[in-house]
Tab-separated table of C-alpha atoms in Angstrom:
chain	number	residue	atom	x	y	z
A	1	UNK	CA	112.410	77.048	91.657
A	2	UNK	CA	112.036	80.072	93.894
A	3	UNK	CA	109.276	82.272	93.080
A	4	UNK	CA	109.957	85.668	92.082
A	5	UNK	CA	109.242	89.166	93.461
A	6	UNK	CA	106.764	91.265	91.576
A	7	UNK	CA	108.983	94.058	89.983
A	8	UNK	CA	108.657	97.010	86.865
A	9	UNK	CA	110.909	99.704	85.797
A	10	UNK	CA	110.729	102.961	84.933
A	11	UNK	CA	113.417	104.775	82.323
A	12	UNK	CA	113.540	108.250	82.607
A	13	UNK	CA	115.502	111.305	81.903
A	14	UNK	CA	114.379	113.061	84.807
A	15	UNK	CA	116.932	113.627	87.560
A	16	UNK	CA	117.401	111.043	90.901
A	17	UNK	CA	116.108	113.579	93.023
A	18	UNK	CA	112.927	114.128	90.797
A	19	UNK	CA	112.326	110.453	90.918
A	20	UNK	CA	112.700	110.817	94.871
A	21	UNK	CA	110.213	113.350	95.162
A	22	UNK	CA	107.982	112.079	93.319
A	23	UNK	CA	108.040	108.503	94.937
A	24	UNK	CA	107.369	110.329	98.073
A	25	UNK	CA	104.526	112.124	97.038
A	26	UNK	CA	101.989	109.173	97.345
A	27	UNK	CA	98.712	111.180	96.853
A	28	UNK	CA	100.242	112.592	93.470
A	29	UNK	CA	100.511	108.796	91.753
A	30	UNK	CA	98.904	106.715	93.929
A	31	UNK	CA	95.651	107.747	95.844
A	32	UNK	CA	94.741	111.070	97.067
A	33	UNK	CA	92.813	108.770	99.698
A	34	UNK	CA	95.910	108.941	102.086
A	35	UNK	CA	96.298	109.631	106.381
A	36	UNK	CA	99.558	110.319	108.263
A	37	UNK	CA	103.153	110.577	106.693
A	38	UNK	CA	105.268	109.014	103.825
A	39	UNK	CA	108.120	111.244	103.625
A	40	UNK	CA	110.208	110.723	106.482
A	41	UNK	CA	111.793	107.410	108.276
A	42	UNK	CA	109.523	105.585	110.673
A	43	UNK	CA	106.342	107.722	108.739
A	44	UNK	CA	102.921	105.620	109.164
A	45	UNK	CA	100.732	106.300	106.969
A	46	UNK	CA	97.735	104.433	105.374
A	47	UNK	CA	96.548	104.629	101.546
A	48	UNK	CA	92.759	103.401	100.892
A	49	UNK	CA	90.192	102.125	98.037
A	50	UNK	CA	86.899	101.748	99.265
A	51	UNK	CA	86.866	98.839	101.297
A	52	UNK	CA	90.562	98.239	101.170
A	53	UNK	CA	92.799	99.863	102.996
A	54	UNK	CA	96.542	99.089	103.326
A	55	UNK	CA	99.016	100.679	106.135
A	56	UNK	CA	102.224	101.282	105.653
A	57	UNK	CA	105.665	102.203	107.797
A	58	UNK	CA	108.955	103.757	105.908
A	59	UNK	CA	111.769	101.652	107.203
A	60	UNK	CA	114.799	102.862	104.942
A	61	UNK	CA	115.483	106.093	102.883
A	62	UNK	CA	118.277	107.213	100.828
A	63	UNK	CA	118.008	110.151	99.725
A	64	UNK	CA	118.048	110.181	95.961
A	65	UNK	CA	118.707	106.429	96.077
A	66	UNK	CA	115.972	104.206	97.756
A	67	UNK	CA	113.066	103.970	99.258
A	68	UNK	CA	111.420	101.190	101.302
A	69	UNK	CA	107.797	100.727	102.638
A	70	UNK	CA	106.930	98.102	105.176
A	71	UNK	CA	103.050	96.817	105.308
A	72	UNK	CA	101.841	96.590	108.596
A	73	UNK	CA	98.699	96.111	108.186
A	74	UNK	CA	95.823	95.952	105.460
A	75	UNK	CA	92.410	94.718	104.298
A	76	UNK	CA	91.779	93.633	100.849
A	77	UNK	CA	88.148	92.934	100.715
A	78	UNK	CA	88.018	91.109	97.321
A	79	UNK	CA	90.886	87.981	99.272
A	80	UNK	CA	89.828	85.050	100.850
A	81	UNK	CA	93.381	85.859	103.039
A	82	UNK	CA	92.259	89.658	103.798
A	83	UNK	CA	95.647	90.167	105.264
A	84	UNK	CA	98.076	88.502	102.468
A	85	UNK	CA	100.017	91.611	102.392
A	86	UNK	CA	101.133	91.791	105.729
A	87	UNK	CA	104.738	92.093	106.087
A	88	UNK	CA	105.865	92.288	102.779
A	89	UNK	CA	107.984	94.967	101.387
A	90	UNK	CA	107.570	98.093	98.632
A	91	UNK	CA	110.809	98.949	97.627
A	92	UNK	CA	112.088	101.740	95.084
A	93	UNK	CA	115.621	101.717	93.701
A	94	UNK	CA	117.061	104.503	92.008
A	95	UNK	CA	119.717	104.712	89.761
A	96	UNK	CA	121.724	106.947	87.377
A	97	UNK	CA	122.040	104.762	83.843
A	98	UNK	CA	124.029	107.790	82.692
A	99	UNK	CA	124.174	111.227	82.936
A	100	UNK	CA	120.977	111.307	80.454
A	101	UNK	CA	118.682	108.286	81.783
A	102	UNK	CA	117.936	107.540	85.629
A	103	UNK	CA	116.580	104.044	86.556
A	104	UNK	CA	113.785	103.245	88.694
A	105	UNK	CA	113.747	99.959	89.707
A	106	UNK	CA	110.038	98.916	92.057
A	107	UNK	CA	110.453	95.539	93.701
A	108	UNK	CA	107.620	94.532	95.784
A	109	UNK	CA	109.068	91.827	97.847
A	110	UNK	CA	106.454	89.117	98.900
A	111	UNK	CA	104.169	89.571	96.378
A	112	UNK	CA	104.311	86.410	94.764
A	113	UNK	CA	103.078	84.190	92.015
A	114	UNK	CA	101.061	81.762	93.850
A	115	UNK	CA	99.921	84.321	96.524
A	116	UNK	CA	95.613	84.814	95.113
A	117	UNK	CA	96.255	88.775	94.613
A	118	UNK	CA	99.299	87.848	92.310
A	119	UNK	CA	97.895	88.769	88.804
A	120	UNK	CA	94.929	91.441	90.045
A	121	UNK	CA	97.781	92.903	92.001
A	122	UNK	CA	100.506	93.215	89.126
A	123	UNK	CA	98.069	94.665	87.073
A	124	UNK	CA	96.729	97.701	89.265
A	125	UNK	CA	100.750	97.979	89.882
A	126	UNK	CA	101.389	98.009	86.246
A	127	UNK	CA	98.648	100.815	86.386
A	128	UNK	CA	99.869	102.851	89.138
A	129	UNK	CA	103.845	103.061	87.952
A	130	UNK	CA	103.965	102.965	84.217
A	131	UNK	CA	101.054	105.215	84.370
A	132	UNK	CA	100.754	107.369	87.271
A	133	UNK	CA	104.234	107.400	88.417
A	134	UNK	CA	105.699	107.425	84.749
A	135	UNK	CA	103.971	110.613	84.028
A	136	UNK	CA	104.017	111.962	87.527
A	137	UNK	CA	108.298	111.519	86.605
A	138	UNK	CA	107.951	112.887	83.687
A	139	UNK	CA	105.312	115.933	82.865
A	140	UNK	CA	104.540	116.653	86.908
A	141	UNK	CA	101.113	115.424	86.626
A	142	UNK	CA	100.099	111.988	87.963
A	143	UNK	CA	96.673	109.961	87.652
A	144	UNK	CA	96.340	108.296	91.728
A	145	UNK	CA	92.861	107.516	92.592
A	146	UNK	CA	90.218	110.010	93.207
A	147	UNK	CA	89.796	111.055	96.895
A	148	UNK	CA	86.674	109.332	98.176
């Protein structure tokens, strides 16, 4: 049995574009503990907690429609495998339900079940977009970590 992606979705009835925007505004849901670019293709730019740190490239955007992070590079102090998510993908899919409800659908390819960050991982995720993303979406104001 293959093992499947790590993936959530957000409903909204906020616009495509809206959802865009706010996917690319990384320090608004995410961390404010961000250097370099995320808004453009071929951006770098590298998002931190503490000892962690995780570096990212954007390899495919659609405006309105997708967006796609590649991990280059990271450090996740609390793994035995420090790099584990090297070279897997953060992907956003947007789509219009109907002319009321726009889907966002967050696919992040590699992270796996048996992979050791698997659970502590889907968790902070869970955290991140059906809290900090959800209601950056939706009232303008997001909760991304604290700058450090």
């Amino acid at each position: 049995m293959p093992h499947t992606n790590y993936s959530s979705v957000i409903k909204t009835n906020k616009t495509a574009n809206e959802v865009y925007t706010a996917i690319n505004n990384v320090h608004l849901w995410w961390t404010e503990n961000i250097e370099g670019g995320s808004k453009k293709l071929n951006d770098e730019f590298i998002v931190s907690f503490g000892e962690t740190y995780i570096k990212l490239k954007v390899i495919e955007l659609v405006n309105n429609y997708k967006v796609v992070w590649l991990v280059t590079d990271c450090f996740k102090h609390f793994l035995n495998n420090k790099k584990e998510w090297v070279g897997t993908k953060i992907c956003f899919d947007i789509a219009n339900q109907d002319n009321e409800v726009t889907n966002l659908v967050f696919t992040h390819i590699g992270l796996i079940d048996p992979l050791e960050c698997y659970l502590i991982c889907c968790d902070a995720w869970n955290g991140y977009l059906q809290g900090s993303l959800k209601s950056l979406i939706n009232t303008g104001v997001g909760k991304p970590d604290s700058k450090v």
